[in-house]
Coordinates of C-alpha atoms and ligand atoms in Angstrom, one line a residue:
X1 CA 48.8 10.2 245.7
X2 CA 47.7 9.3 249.1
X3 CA 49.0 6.1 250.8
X4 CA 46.8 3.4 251.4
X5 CA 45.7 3.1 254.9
X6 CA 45.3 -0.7 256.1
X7 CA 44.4 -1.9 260.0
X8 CA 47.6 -4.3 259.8
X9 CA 50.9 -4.2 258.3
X10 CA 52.4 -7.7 258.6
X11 CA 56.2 -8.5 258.0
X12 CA 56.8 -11.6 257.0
X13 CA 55.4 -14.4 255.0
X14 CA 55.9 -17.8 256.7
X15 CA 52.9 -19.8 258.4
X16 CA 52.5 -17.4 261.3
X17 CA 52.2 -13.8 259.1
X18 CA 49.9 -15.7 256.6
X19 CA 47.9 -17.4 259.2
X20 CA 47.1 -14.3 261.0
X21 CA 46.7 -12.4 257.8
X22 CA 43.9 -15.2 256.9
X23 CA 42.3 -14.9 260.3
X24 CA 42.8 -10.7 260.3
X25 CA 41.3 -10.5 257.0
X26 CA 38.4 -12.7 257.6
X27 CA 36.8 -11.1 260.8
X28 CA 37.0 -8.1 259.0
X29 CA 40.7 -5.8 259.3
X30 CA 41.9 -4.5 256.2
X31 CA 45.9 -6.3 255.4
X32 CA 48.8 -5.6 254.1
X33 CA 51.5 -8.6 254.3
X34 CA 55.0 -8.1 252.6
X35 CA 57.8 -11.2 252.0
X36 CA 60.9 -10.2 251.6
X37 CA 61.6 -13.6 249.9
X38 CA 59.4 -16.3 248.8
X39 CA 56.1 -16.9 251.2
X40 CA 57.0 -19.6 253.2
X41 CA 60.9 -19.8 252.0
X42 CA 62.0 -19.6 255.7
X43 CA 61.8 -21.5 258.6
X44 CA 58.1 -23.0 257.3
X45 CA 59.6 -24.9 254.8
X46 CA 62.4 -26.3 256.4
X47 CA 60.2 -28.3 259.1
X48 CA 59.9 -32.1 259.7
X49 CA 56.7 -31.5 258.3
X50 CA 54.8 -33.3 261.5
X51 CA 51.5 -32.2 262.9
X52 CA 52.3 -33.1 266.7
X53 CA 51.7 -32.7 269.9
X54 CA 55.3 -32.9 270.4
X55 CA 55.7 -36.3 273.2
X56 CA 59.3 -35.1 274.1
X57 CA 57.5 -31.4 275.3
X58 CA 56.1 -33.8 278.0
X59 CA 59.4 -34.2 279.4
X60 CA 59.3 -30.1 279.9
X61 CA 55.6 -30.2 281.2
X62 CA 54.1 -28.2 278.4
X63 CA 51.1 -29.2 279.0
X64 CA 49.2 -26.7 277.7
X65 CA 51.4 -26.6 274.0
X66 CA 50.6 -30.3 273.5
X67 CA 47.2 -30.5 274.3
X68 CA 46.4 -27.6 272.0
X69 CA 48.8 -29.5 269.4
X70 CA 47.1 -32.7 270.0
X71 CA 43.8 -30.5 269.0
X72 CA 44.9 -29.0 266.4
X73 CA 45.8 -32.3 264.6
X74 CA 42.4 -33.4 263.3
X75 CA 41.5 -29.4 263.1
X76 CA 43.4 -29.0 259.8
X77 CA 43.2 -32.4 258.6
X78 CA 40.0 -31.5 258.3
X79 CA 40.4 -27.8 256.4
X80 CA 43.5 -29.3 254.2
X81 CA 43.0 -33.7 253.8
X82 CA 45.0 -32.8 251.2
X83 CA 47.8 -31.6 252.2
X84 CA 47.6 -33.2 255.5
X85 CA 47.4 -37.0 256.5
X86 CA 47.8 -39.7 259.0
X87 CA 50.8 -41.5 260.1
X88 CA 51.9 -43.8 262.3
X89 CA 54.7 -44.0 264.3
X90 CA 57.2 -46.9 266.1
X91 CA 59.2 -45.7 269.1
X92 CA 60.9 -48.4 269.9
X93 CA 62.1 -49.4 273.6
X94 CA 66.1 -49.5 274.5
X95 CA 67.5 -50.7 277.2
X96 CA 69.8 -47.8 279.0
X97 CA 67.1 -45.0 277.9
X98 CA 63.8 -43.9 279.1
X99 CA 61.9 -47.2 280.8
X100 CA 59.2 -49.0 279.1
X101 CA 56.6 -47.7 281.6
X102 CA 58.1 -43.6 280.8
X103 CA 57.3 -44.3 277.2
X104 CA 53.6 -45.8 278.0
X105 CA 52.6 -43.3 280.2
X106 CA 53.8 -40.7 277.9
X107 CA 51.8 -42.2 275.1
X108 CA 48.9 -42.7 277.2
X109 CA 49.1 -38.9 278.4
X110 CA 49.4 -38.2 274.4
X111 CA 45.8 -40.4 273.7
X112 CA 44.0 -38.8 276.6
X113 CA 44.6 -35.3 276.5
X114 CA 42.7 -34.6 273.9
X115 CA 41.5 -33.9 270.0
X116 CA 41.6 -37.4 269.2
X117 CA 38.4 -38.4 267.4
X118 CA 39.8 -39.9 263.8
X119 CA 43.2 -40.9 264.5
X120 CA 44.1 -44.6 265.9
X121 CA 45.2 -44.4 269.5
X122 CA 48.6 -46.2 271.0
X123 CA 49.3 -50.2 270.1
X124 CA 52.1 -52.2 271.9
X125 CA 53.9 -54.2 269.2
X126 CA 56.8 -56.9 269.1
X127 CA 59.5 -55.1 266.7
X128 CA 60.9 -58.7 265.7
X129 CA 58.0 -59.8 264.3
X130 CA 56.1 -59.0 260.7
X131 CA 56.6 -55.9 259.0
X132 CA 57.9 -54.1 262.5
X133 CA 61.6 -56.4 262.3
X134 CA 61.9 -54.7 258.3
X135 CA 64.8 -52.6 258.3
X136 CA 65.1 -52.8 262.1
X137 CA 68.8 -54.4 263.8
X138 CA 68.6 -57.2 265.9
X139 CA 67.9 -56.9 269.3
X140 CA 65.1 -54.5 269.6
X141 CA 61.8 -56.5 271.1
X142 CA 59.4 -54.2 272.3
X143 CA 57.9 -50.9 271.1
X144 CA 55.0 -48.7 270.9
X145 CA 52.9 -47.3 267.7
X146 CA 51.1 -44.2 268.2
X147 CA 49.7 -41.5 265.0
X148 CA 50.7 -37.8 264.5
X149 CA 50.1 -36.2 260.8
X150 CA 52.0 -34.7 258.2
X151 CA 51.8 -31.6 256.2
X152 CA 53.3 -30.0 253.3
X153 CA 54.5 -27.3 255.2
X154 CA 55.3 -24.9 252.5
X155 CA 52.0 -25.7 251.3
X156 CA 50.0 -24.9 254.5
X157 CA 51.8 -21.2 254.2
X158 CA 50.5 -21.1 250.3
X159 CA 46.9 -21.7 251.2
X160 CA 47.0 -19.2 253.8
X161 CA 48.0 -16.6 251.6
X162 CA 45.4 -18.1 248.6
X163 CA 42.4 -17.4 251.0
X164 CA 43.8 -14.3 252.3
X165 CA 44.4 -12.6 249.2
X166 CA 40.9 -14.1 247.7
X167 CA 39.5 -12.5 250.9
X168 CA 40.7 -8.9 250.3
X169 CA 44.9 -9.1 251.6
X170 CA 47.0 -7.4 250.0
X171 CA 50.0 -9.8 250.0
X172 CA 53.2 -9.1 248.6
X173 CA 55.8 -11.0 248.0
X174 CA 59.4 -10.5 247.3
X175 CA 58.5 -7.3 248.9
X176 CA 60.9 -6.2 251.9
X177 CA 60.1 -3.8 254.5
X178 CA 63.1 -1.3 254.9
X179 CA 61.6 1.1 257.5
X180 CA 58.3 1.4 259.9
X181 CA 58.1 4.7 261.7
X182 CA 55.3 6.1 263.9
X183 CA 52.5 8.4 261.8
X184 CA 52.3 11.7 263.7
X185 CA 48.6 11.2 263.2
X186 CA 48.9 7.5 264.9
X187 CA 49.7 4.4 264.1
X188 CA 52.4 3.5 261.3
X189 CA 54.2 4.8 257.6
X190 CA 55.9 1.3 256.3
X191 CA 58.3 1.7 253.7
X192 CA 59.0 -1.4 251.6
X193 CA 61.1 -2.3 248.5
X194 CA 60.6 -4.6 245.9
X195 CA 63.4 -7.4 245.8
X196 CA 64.9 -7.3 242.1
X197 CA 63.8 -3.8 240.9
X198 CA 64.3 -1.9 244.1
X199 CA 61.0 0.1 243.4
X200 CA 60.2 1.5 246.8
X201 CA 56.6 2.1 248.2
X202 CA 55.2 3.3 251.4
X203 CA 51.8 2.5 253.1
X204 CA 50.0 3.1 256.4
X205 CA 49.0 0.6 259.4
X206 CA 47.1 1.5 262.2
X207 CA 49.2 -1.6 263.6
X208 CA 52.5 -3.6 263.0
X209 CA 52.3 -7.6 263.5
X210 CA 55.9 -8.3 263.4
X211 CA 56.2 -12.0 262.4
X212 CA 59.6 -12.5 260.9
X213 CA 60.4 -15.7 262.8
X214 CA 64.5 -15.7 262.9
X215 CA 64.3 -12.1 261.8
X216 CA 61.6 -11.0 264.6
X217 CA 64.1 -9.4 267.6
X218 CA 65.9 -7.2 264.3
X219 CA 62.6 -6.2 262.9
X220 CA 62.0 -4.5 265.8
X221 CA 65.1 -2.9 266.7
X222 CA 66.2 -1.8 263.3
X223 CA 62.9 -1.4 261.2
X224 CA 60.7 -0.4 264.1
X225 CA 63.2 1.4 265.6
X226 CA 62.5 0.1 269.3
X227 CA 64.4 -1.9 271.7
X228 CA 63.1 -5.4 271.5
X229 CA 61.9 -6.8 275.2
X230 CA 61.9 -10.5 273.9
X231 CA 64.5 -11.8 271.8
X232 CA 64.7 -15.1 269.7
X233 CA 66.9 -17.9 270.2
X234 CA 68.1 -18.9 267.0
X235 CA 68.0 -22.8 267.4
X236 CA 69.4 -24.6 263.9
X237 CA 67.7 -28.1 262.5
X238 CA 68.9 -29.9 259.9
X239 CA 67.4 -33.2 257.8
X240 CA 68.7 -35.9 255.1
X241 CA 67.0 -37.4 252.3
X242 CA 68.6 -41.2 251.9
X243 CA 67.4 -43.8 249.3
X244 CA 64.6 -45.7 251.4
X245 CA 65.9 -47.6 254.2
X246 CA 62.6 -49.9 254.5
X247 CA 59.3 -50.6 253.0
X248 CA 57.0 -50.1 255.1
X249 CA 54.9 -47.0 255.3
X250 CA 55.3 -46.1 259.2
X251 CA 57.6 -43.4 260.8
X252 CA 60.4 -44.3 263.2
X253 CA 60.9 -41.8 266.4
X254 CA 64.5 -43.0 267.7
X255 CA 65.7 -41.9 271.0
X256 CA 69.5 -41.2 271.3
X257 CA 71.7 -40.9 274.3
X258 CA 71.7 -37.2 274.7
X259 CA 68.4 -37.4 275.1
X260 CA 67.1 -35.9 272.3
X261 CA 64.9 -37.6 269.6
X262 CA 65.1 -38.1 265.9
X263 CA 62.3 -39.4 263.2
X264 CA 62.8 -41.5 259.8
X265 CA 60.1 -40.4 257.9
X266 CA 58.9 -42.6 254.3
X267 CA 59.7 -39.8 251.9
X268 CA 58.7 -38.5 248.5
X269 CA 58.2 -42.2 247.3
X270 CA 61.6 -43.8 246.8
X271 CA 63.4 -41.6 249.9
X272 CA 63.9 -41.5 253.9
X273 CA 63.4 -38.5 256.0
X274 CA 66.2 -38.4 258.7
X275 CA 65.8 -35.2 261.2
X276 CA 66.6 -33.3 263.5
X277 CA 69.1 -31.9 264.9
X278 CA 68.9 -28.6 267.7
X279 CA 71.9 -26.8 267.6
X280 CA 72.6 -22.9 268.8
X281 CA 72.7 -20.5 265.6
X282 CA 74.3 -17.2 266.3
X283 CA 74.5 -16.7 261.9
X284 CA 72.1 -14.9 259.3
X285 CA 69.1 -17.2 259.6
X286 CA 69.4 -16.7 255.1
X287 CA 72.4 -18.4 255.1
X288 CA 71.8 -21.7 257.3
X289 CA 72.5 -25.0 256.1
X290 CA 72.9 -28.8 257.0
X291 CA 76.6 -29.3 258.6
X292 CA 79.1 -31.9 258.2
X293 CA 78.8 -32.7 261.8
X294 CA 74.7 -32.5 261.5
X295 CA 74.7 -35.0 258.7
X296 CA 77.3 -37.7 260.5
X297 CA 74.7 -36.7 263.6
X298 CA 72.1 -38.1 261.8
X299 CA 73.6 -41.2 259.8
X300 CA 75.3 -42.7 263.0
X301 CA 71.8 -42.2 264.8
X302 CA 70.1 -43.7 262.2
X303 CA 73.0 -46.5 261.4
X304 CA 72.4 -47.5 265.8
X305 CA 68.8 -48.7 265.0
X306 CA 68.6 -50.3 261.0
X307 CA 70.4 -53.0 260.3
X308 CA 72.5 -51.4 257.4
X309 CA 74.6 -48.7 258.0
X310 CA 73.7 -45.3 256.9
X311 CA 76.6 -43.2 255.3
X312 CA 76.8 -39.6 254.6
X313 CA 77.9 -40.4 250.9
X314 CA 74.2 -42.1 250.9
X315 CA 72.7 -38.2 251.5
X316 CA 70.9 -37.5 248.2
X317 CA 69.8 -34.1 249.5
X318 CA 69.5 -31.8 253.0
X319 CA 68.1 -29.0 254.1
X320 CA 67.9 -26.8 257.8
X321 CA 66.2 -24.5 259.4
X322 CA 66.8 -21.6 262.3
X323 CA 63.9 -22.0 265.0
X324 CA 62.6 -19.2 265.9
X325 CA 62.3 -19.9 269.5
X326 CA 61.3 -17.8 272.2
X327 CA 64.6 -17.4 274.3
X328 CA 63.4 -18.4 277.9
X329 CA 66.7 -19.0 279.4
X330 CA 67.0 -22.4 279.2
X331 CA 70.3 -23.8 279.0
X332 CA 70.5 -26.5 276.1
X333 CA 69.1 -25.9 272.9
X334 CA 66.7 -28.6 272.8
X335 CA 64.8 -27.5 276.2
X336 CA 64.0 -24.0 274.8
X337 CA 60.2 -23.9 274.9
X338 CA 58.6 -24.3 271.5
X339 CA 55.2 -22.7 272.9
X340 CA 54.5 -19.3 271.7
X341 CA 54.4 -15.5 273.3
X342 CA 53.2 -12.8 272.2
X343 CA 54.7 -9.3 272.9
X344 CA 52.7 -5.8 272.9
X345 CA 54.4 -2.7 272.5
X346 CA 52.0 0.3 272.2
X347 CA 54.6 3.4 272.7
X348 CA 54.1 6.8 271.3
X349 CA 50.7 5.4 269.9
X350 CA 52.3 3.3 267.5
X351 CA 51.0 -0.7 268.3
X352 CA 53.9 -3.2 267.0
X353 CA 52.7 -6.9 268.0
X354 CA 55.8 -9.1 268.0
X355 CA 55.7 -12.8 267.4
X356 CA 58.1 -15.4 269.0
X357 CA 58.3 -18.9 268.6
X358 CA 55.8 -21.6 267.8
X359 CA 54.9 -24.4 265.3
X360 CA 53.5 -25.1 262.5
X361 CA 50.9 -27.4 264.3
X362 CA 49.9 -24.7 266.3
X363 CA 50.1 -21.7 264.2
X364 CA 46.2 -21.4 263.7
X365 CA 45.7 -21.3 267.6
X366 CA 48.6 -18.4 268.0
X367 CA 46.6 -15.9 264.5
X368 CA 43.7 -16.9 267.2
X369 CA 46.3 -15.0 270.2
X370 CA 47.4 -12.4 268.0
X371 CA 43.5 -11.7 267.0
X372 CA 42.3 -11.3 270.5
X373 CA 45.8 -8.2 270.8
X374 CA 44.7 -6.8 267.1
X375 CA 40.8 -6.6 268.7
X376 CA 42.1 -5.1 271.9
X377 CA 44.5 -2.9 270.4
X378 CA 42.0 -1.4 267.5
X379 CA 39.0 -2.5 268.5
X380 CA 36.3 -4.5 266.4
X381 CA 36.7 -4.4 262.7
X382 CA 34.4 -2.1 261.1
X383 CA 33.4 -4.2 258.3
X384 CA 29.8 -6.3 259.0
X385 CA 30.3 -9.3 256.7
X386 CA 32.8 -10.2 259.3
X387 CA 33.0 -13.9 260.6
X388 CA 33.8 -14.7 264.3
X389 CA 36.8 -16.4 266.0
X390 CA 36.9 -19.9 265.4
X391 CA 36.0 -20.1 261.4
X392 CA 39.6 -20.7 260.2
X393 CA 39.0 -24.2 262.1
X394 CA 35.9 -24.3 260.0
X395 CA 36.4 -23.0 256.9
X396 CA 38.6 -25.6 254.2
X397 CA 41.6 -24.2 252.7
X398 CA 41.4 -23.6 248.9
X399 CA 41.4 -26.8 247.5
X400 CA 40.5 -28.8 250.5
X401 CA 36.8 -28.8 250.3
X402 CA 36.6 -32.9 250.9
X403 CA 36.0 -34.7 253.9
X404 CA 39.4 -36.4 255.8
X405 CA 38.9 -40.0 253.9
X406 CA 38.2 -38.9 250.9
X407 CA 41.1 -38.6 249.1
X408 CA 40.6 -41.7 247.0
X409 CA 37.7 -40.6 245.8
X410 CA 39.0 -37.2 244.4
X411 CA 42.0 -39.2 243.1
X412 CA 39.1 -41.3 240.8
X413 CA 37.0 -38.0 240.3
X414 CA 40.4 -36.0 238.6
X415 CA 41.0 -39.4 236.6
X416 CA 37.4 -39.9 235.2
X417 CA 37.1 -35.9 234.1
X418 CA 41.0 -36.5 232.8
X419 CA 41.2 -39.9 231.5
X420 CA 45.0 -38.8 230.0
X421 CA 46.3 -38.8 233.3
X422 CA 47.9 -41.5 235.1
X423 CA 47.4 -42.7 238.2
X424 CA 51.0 -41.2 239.7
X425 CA 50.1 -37.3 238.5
X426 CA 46.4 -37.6 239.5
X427 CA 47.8 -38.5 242.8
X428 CA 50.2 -36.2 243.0
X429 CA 48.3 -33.1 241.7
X430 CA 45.0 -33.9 244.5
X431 CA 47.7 -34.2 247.2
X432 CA 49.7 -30.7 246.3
X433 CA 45.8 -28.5 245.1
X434 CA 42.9 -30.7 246.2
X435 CA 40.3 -29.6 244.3
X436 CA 41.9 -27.0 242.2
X437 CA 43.4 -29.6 240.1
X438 CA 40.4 -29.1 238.6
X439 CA 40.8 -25.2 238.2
X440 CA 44.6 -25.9 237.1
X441 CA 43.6 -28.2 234.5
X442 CA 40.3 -26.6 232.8
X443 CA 40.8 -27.4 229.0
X444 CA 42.9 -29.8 228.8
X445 CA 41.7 -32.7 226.3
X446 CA 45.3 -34.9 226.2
X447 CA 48.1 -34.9 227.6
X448 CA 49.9 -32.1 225.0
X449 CA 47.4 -29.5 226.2
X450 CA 49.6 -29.4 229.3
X451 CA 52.8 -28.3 227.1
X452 CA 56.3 -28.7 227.8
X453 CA 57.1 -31.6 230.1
X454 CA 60.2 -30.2 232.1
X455 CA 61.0 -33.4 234.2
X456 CA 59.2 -35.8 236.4
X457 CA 55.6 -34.8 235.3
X458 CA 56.3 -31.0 235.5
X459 CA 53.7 -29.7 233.0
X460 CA 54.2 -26.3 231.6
X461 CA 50.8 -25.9 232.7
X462 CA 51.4 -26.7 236.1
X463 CA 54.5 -24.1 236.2
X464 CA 52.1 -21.7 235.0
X465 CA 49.8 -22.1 237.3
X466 CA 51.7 -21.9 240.3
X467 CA 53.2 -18.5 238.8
X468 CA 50.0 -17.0 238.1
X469 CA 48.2 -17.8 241.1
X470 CA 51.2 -19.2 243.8
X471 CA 53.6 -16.5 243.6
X472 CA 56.1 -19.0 242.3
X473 CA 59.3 -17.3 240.5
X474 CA 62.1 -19.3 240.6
X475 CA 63.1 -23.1 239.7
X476 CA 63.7 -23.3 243.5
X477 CA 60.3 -22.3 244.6
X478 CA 58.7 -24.7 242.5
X479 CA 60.3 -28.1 242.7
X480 CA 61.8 -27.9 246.1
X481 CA 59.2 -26.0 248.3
X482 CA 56.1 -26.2 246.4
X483 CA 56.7 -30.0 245.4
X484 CA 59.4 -32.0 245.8
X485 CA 60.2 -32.9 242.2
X486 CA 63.5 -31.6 242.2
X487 CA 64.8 -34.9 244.0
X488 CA 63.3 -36.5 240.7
X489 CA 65.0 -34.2 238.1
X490 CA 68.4 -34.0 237.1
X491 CA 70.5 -30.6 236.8
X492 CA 69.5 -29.6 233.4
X493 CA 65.7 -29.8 233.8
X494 CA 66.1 -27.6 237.0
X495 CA 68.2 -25.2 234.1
X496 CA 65.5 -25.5 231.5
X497 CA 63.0 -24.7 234.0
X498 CA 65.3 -22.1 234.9
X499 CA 65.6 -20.6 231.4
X500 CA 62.0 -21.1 231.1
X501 CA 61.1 -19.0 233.7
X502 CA 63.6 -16.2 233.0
X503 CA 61.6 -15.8 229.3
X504 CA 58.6 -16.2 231.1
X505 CA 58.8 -13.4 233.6
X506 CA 56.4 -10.6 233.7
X507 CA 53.9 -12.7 231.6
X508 CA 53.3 -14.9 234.5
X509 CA 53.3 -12.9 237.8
X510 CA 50.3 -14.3 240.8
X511 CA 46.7 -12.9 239.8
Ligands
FAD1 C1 64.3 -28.1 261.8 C2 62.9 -27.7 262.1 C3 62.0 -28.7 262.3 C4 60.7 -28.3 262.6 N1 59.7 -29.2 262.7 C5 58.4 -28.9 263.0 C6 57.4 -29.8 262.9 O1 57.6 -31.0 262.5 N2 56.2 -29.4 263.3 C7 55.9 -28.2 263.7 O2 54.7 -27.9 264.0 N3 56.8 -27.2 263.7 C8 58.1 -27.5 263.3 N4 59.1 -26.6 263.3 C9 58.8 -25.2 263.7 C10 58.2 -24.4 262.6 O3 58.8 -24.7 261.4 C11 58.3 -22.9 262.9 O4 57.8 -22.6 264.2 C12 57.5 -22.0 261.9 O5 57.8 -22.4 260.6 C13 57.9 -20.5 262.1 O6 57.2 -19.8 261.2 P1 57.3 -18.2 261.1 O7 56.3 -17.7 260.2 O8 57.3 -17.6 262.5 O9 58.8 -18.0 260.6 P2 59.3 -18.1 259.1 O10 58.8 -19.2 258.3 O11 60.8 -18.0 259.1 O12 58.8 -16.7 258.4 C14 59.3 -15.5 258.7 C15 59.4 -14.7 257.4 O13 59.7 -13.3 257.6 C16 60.4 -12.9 256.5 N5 61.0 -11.6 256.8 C17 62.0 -11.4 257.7 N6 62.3 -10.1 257.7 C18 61.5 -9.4 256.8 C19 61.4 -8.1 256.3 N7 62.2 -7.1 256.7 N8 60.5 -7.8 255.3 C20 59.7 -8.8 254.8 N9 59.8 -10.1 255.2 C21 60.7 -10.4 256.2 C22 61.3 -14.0 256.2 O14 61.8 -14.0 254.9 C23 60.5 -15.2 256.5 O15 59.9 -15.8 255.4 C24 60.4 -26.9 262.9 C25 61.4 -25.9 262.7 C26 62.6 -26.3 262.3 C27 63.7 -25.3 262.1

């Protein structure tokens, strides 16, 4: 049989492949994306999860990365208000750090630069007085509150694929590319192989987009063959999950003494985010995780502000990531740029696009980069219905068809067509699908229509769902990247699950 021929062949799954697959696919390009684990079970789900500029990058004069941060803010809280919302954040002053005025001319750069229509700009506030003294030590008086966002960065990688598979991508996950080598009529023959069954399969690309984050300088030396001109600087982050160290629901950005920053984070309901760290990472990027030294790191920073002292024995979970970082030299880890590039290699008629670097908040703004290579290397899609650059800023992500503001009212919407629910999973279920709650709940009268309860308020239906139509496949996938309820199950209702899932298999593989 002949092997499909597609425009792009992307390798890897994370926010960047799925973002440009979304863009690709809509203006047109025919795509093939392969995983070689689950989509987004890299780097994009091991992120502080912020939607920022990035104030430290100021420091480095990145100028151009913030401002298109800044932008890109309100650009998918408007595409995903469910996944995405506001928060605010308290940088307090210390004496013996960066001066008061440092930190107000930062934060005035931050509101000025640009993108800020819906967010509440910079307030001065007295952090020994109402809720700003909670949690706090003694001694801090004066400190600034500013907004960023958050997302569900696993999520954000989820919805990509969602609208680029409903859009005509081909996405495969769990799929790993073994080999790419040049077509002798032009362009590529990609062999992959299906993780678990080893069933191999090989396809054609008029073009590689190489966008295997940790994984991108090996792709192209030992899958494409070629000697890789930019190479990645593997740069480690770690968090913790404590029980809550305050009440309140704003974010903490502490500075330490080395100059580098860390937030606190309300997480997950009952929890504190604590990250990051930066840290060289010469290992597989598979087998990173949270050090000993990270996690005392992180508890002594956070211990130097609160006014209890936070203990590693405290740490109810962790998790770390390698930063794909575009090596530019720089000397300590935490000045390597976090801006983007882009690198072109067209030899022997055989285009491989290479991508370094980046964040999540940016990632729409770098598929935009990769298009305008893709349209230069290929020329203009040959498909009509094709839209034009720009509508991924337009176009909501499946489920977010709401307006930024209107999350309430979906909340009350999912409770008056579900009366069964309570307030806690109506919440819960806008905030992880939006509006396809609706789709993952059609024909459910009471609560037993959604089956098994595995633990928090894991529904059968729900585990279903996300393995019909999410890719999901393991315990892991769904109730530590997909949701968070793992924090709120014990051992053996991660097993059932488990065992669940095993009988399951095959019955429930994505649409
Ligand atoms: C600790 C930490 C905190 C961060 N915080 C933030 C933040 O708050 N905000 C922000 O905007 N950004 C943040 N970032 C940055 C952001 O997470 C990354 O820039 C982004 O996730 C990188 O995405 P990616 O798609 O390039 O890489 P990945 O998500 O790693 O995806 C690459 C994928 O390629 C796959 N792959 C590799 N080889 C193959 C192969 N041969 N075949 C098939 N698939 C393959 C891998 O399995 C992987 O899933 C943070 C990063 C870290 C580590």
């Amino acid at each position: 049989m002949a092997e499909a021929v597609y425009d792009l062949a992307i390798i890897g799954g994370g926010i960047n492949g799925c973002g440009i697959a979304r863009d690709a696919v809509g203006r047109g390009y025919s795509v093939y994306l392969c995983e070689k684990g689950d989509l987004g079970g890299a780097t994009s789900s091991a992120s502080t999860k912020l939607l920022h500029g990035g104030l430290r990058y100021l420091e480095h004069y990145e100028f151009r990365l913030v401002k298109e941060a800044l932008i890109e803010r309100e650009t998918l809280w408007g595409i995903a208000p469910h996944i995405v919302r506001p928060l605010r954040f308290i940088l307090p002053y210390s004496k013996g750090l960066r001066p008061a005025w440092m930190l107000r001319l930062g934060l005035f750069i931050y509101d000025h630069l640009g993108g800020r229509k819906l967010l509440p700009g910079t307030l001065r506030v007295k952090l020994d007085q109402g809720i700003y003294a909670q949690g706090l030590r003694k001694g801090l008086a004066l400190g600034f509150e500013y907004s960023d966002c958050w997302v569900e960065d696993n999520r954000l990688v989820i919805l990509n694929a969602i609208d680029a598979q409903e859009r005509g991508a081909v996405i495969a996950a769990r799929t790993k590319c073994v080999s790419a080598k040049p077509h002798g009529e032009g362009g590529w023959t990609v062999t992959t192989e299906e993780v678990g069954t080893g069933i191999r399969r090989t396809i054609r690309a008029r073009m590689v987009i190489n966008a295997g984050g940790p994984w991108a300088s090996s792709i192209v030396r030992d899958i494409a063959g070629r000697a890789p001109r930019g190479r990645v600087r593997q740069v480690q982050g770690s968090h913790i999950v404590v029980p809550k160290l305050y009440d309140h629901d704003r974010c903490f950005i502490f500075q330490n003494a080395d100059g580098r920053i860390v937030f606190t984070i309300p997480y997950e309901g009952q929890y504190t985010l604590i990250g990051t760290t930066d840290r060289d990472y010469p290992g597989d990027p598979a087998g990173v995780k949270a050090s000993p030294e990270e996690i005392e790191y992180l508890c002594a920073l956070a211990s130097s502000y609160f006014d209890r002292t936070v203990n590693p024995a405290d740490v109810v979970w962790t998790y770390s990531g390698v930063r794909p970082l575009y090596d530019d030299g720089a000397s300590a880890a935490q000045s390597a740029t976090r801006d983007y590039v882009l690198e072109l290699d067209e030899q022997s008629n055989a285009p491989i696009l290479s991508i370094f670097g980046g964040k999540i908040t940016t990632y729409r703004r770098l598929a935009e980069s990769a298009l305008e290579r893709i349209e230069q290397t290929l020329g203009m899609p040959a498909r009509r219905t094709a839209l034009e650059k720009g509508w991924t800023g337009r176009a909501s992500l499946p489920g977010g068809d709401f307006k930024p503001g209107e999350f309430g009212m979906q909340v009350a919407r999912l409770k008056r067509d579900y009366p069964f629910l309570s307030n806690e999973l109506a919440t819960r279920l806008i905030r992880q699908y939006g509006t396809r709650a609706w789709l993952l709940l059609s024909g459910a009268r009471e609560s037993s229509d959604l089956g098994e309860v595995f633990g928090a308020d894991l529904t059968q239906t729900e585990v279903d769902f996300q393995c019909r139509h999410e890719w999901a496949q393991t315990a892991d996938d769904i109730v530590f990247r997909r949701s968070k309820l793992g924090l709120r199950m014990s051992k053996a209702e991660i097993g059932r699950l488990e065992n669940y899932l095993r009988g399951a298999a095959g019955e429930l593989k994505s649409a």
